Coordinates of C-alpha atoms in Angstrom, one line a residue:
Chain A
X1 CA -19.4 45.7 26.3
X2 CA -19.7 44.8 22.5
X3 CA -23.3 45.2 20.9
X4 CA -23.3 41.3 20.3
X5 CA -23.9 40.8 23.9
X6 CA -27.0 43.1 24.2
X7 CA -28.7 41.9 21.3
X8 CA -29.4 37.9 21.5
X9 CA -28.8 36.4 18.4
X10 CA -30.2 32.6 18.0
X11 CA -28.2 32.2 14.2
X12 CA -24.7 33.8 15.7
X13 CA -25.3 31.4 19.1
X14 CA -25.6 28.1 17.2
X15 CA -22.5 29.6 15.1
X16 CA -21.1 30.1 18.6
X17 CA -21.8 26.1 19.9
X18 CA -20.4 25.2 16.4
X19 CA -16.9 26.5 16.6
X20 CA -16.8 25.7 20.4
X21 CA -17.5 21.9 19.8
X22 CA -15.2 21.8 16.9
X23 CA -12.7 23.7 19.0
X24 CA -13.3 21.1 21.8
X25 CA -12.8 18.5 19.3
X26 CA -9.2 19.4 17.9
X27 CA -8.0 19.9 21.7
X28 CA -9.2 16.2 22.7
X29 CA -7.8 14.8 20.3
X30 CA -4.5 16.1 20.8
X31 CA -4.9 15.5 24.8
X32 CA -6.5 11.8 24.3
X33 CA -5.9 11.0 20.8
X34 CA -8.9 9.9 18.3
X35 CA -9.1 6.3 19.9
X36 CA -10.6 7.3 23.7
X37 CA -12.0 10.5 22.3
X38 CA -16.0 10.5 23.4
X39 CA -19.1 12.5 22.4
X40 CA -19.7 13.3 26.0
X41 CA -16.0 14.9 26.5
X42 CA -16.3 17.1 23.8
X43 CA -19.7 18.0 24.8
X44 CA -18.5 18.6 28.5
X45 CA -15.9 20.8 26.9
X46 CA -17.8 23.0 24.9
X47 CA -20.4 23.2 27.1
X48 CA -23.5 21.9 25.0
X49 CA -25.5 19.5 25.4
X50 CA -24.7 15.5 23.7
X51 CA -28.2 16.6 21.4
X52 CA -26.8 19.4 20.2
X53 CA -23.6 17.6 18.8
X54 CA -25.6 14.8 17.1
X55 CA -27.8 17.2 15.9
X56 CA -25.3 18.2 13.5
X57 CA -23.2 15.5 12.8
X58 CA -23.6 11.6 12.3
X59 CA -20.6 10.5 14.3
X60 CA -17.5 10.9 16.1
X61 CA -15.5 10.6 12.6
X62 CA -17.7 13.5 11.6
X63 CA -17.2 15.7 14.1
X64 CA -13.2 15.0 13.7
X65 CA -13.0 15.2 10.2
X66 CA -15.4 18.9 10.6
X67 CA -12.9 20.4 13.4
X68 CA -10.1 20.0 10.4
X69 CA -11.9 21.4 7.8
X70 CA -12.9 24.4 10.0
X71 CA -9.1 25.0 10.4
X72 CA -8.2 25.6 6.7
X73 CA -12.2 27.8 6.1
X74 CA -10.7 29.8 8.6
X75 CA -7.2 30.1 7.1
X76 CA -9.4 31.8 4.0
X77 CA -8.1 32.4 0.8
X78 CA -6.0 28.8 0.1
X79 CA -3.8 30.6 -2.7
X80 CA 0.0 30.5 -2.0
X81 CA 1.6 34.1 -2.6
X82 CA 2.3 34.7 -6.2
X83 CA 5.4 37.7 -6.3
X84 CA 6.5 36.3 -9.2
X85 CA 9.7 34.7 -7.8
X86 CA 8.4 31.0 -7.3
X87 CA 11.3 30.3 -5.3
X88 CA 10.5 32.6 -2.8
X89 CA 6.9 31.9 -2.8
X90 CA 7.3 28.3 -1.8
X91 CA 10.1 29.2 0.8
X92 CA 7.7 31.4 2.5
X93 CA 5.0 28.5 2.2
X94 CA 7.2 25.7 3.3
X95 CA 9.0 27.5 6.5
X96 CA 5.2 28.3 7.6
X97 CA 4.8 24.5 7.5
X98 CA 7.4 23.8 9.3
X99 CA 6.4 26.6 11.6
X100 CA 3.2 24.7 12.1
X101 CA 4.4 21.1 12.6
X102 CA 6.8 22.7 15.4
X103 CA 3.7 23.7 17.4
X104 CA 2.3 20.7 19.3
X105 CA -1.1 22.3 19.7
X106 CA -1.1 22.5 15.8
X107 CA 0.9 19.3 15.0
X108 CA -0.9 16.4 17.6
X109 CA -4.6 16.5 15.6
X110 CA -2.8 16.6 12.6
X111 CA -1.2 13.7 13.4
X112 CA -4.0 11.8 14.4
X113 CA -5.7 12.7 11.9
X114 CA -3.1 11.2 9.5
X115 CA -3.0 7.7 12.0
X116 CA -6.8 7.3 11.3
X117 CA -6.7 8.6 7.7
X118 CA -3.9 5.8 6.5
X119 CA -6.0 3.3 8.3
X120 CA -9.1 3.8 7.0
X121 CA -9.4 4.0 2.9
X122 CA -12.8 5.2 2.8
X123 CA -11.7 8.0 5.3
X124 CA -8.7 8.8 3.0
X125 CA -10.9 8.9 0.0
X126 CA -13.0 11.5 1.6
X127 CA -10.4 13.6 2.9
X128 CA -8.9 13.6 -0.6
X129 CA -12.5 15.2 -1.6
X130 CA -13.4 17.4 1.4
X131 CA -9.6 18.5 2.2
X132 CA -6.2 17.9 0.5
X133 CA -7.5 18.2 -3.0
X134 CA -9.0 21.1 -3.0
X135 CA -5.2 22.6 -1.2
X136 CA -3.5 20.9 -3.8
X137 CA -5.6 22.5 -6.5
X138 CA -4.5 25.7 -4.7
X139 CA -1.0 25.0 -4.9
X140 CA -1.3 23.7 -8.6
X141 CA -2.3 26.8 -9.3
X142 CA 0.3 28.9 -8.1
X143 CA 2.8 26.1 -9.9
X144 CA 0.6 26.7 -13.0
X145 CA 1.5 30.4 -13.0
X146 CA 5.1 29.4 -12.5
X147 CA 5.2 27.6 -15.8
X148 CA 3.5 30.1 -17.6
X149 CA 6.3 32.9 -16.3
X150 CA 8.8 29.5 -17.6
X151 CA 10.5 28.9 -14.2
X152 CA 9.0 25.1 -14.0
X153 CA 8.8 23.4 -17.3
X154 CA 5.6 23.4 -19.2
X155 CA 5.2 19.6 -19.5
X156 CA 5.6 18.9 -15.4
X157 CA 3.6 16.9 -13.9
X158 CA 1.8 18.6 -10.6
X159 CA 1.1 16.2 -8.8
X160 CA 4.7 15.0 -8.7
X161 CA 6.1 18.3 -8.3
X162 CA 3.7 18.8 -5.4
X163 CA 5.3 15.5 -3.6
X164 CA 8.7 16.2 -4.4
X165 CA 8.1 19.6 -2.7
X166 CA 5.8 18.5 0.0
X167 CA 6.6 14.6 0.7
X168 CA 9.8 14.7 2.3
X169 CA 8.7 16.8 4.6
X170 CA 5.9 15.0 5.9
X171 CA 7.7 11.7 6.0
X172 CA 10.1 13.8 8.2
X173 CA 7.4 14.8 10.1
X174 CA 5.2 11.6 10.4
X175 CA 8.0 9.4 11.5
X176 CA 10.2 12.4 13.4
X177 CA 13.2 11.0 11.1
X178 CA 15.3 14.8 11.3
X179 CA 14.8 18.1 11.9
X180 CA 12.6 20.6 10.6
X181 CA 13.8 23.8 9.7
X182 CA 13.8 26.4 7.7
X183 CA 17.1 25.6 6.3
X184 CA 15.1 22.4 5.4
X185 CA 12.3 23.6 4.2
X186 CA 14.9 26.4 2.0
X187 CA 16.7 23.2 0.8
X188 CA 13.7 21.3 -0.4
X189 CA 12.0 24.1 -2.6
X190 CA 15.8 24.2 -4.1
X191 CA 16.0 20.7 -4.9
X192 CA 12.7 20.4 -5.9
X193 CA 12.5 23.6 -8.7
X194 CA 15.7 21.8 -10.2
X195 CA 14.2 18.8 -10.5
X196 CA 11.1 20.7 -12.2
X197 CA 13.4 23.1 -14.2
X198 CA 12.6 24.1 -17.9
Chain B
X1 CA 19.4 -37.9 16.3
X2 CA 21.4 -34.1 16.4
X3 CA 23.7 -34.0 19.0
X4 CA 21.2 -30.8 20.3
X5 CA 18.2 -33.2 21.2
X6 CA 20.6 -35.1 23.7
X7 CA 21.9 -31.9 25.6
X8 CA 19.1 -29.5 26.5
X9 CA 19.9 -26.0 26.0
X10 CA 17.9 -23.6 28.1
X11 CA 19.4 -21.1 25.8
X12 CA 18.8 -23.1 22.9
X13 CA 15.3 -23.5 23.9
X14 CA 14.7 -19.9 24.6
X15 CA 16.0 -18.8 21.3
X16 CA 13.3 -21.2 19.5
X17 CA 10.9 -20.0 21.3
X18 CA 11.9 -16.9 20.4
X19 CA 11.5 -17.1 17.0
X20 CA 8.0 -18.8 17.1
X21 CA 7.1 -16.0 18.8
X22 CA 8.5 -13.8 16.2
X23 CA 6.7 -15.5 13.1
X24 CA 3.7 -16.1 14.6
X25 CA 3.5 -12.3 15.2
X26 CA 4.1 -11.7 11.5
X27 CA 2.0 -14.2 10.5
X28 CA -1.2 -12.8 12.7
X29 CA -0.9 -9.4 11.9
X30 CA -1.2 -10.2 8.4
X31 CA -4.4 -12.1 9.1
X32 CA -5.9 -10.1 11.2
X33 CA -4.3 -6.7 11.3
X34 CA -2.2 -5.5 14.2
X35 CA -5.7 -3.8 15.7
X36 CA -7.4 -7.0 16.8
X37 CA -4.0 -8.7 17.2
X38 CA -3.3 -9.9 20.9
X39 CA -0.9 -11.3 23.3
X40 CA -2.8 -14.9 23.9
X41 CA -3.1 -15.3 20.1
X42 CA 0.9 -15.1 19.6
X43 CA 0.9 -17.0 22.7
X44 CA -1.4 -19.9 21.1
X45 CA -0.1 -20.0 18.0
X46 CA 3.5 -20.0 19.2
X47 CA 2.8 -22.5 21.3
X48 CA 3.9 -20.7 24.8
X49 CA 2.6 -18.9 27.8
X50 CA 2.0 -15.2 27.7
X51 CA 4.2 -14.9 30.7
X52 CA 6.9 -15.8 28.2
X53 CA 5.9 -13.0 25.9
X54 CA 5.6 -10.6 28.9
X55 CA 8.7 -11.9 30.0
X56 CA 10.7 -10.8 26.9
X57 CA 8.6 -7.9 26.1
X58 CA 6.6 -5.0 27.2
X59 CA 3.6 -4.1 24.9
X60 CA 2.2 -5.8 21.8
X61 CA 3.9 -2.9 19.5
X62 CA 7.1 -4.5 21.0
X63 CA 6.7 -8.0 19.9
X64 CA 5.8 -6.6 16.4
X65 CA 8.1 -4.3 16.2
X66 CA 10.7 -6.9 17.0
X67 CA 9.0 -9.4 14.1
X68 CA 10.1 -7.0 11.6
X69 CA 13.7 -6.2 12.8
X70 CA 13.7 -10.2 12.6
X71 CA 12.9 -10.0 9.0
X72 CA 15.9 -7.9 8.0
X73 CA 18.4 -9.6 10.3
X74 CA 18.0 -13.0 8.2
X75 CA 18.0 -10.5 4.7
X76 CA 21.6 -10.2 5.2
X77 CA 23.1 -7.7 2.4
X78 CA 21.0 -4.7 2.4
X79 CA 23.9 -3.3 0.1
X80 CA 21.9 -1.9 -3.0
X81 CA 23.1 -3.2 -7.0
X82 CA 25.9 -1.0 -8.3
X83 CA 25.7 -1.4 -12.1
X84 CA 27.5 1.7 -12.6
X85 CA 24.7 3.2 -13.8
X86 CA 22.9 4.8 -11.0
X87 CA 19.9 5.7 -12.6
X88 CA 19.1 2.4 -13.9
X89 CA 19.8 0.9 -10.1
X90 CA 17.4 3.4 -8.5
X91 CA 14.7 2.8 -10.9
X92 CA 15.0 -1.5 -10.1
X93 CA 15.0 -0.7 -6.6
X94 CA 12.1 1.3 -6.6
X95 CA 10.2 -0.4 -9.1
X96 CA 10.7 -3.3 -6.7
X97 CA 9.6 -1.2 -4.0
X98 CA 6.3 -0.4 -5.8
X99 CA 6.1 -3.8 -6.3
X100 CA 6.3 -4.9 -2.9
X101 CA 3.5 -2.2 -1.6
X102 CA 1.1 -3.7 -4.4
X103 CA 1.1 -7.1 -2.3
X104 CA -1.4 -6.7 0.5
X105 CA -0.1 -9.5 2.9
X106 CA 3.4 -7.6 2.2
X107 CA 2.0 -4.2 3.0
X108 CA -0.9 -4.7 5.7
X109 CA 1.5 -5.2 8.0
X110 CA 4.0 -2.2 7.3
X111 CA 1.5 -0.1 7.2
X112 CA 0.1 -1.3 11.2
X113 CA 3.9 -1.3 12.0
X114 CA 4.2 2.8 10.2
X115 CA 1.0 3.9 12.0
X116 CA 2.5 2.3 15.1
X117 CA 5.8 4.3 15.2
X118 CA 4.0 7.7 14.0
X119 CA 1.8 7.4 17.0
X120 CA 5.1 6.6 19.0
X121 CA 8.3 8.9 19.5
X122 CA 10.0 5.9 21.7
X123 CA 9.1 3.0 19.0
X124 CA 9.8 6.1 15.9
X125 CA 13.3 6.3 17.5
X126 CA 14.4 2.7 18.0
X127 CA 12.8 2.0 14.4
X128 CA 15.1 4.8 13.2
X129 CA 18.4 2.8 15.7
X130 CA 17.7 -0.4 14.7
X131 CA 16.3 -0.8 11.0
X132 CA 15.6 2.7 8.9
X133 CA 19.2 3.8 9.9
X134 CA 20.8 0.5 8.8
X135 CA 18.9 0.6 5.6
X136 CA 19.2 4.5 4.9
X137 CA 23.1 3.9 5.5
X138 CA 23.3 1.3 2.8
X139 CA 21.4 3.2 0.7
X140 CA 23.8 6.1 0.9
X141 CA 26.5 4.0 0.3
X142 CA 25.1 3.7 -3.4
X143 CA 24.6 7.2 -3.9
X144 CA 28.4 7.6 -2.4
X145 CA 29.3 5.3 -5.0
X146 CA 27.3 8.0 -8.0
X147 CA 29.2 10.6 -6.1
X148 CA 32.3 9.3 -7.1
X149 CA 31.5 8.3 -10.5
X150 CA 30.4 12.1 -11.2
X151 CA 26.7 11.3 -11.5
X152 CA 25.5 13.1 -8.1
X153 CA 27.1 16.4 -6.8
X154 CA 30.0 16.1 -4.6
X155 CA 28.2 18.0 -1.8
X156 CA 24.7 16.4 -1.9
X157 CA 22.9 16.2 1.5
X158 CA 22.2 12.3 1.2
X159 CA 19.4 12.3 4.0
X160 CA 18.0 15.1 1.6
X161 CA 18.0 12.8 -1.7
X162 CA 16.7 9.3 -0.2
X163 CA 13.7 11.6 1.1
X164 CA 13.6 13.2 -2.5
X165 CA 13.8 9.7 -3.8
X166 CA 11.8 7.7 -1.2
X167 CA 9.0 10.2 0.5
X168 CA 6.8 10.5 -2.5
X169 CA 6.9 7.0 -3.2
X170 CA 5.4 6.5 0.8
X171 CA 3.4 9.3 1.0
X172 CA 0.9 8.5 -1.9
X173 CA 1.5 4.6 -0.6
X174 CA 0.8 5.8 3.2
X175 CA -2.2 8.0 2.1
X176 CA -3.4 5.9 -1.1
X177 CA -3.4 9.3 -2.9
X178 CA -2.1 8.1 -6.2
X179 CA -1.6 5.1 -8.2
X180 CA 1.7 3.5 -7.7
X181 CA 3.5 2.2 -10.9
X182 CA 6.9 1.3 -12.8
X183 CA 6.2 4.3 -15.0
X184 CA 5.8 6.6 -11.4
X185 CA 9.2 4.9 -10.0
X186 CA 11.0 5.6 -12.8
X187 CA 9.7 9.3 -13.2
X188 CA 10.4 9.6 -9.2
X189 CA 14.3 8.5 -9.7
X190 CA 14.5 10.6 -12.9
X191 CA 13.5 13.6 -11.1
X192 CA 15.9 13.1 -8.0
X193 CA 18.6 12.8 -9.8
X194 CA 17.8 16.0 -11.8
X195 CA 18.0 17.9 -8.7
X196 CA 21.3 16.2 -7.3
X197 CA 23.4 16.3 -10.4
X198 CA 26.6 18.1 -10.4

């Protein structure tokens, strides 16, 4: 048996109930979607009391937005690879996208988090905050160190470059208009260093 | 009087009734967004029974769905302008594009109709049949056209350069994650065409 069994630890128990109700969270959603997702199920799931969850967080919106962010602390480290070959880099970022959108488990609170995100401005403005800027910063940086080594040109703009490289695929995701591969994802990261090109 | 009012035409009648149905459903999820939107208010405002609705369709995403596919039928001509200059053509159809997305009673309800087939692979695919593939199909027609003239490579993937042309453009409208401009069209078809030249 592991020593964090024998020796009760009230900080590492609420850390415990933490992930488990976020966990909870990003299953239901997927199974029920955001709309008939309740405090109680989530609660029932990760086997805490309803207190304990509003304890923590002010509402159901909360909770959701919080079981997203956990994903991406736990992904640690939000740099992209930097080898040098930018091409490369971006390849091996893109097919894990696509990797990820391929796995329902992965891709169904992703996608409901997108429905209630481009329905709700204020939710959107957050999320920009809390979530997709701070990425985006990440991969600006790795684009950054791309134009000093003069494979994208010094005067691109980032945030276009980062749609041109991440947009289509989303679209493609979002509305299931083609297939995502990592042919695709190859293809896109092609197109989109010429367009960017010194 | 028209020779119509003197000979009833059940299918005539229907066809009317039809369309009331149809523009009263556009009209009301502009007013009141397609959340709060329901079956007895198109039924009121069209001036039928909701049996009538039910009778033609099965859900409320239906009916709406339908509303917009009415829309392009009467467009007529979804052939793009061919100036010869491909660049300049791209730029005034997505500069109209931006323009269209900047008009709330224009965009509220695209964007309930977009959240409606992201939520739903059966709607996502008869969207896809019935209006995106039409459109996408002229749309490649153009850039056929640009193939010809020398001003896109030969062997172009076309699906690949609308989404290189049209995703960023959706994604920053979809997700209000940037401003949307002329200047931001006109960068967005500058950059497309970078990547798909010969």
């Amino acid at each position: 048996m592991s020593p964090e069994v024998k020796t009760p630890d009230p900080a590492r128990r609420s850390e415990r109930s933490r992930q488990a109700i976020l966990r909870a969270t990003r299953e239901l959603v997927s199974e029920v979607g955001y709309a008939k997702l309740s405090i109680e199920a989530i609660a029932t799931r990760a086997g805490v009391g309803k207190q304990t969850i509003y304890r923590w967080w002010r509402s159901k919106g909360a909770v959701v937005f919080d079981s997203f962010l956990a994903l991406s602390e736990g992904a640690d480290g939000m740099a992209l690879p930097d080898t040098g070959d930018i091409a490369a880099d971006l390849k091996a970022v893109l097919r894990a996208t696509v990797a990820e959108f391929a796995d329902p488990a992965f891709e169904a609170p992703i996608r409901a988090l997108n429905l209630e995100i481009a329905g709700d401005p204020e939710l959107a403005a957050q999320y920009r905050k809390k979530l997709a800027g701070p990425v985006d910063e990440a991969k600006k940086e790795r684009l950054r160190s791309a134009q000093r080594a003069g494979q994208i040109a010094a005067d691109a703009d980032l945030d276009l470059a980062l749609e041109l490289l991440y947009a289509p695929l989303y679209q493609r995701w979002l509305l299931r208009s083609g297939p995502l591969t990592a042919a695709y994802a190859d293809a896109l990261v092609d197109h989109a260093l010429r367009a960017l090109r010194p």
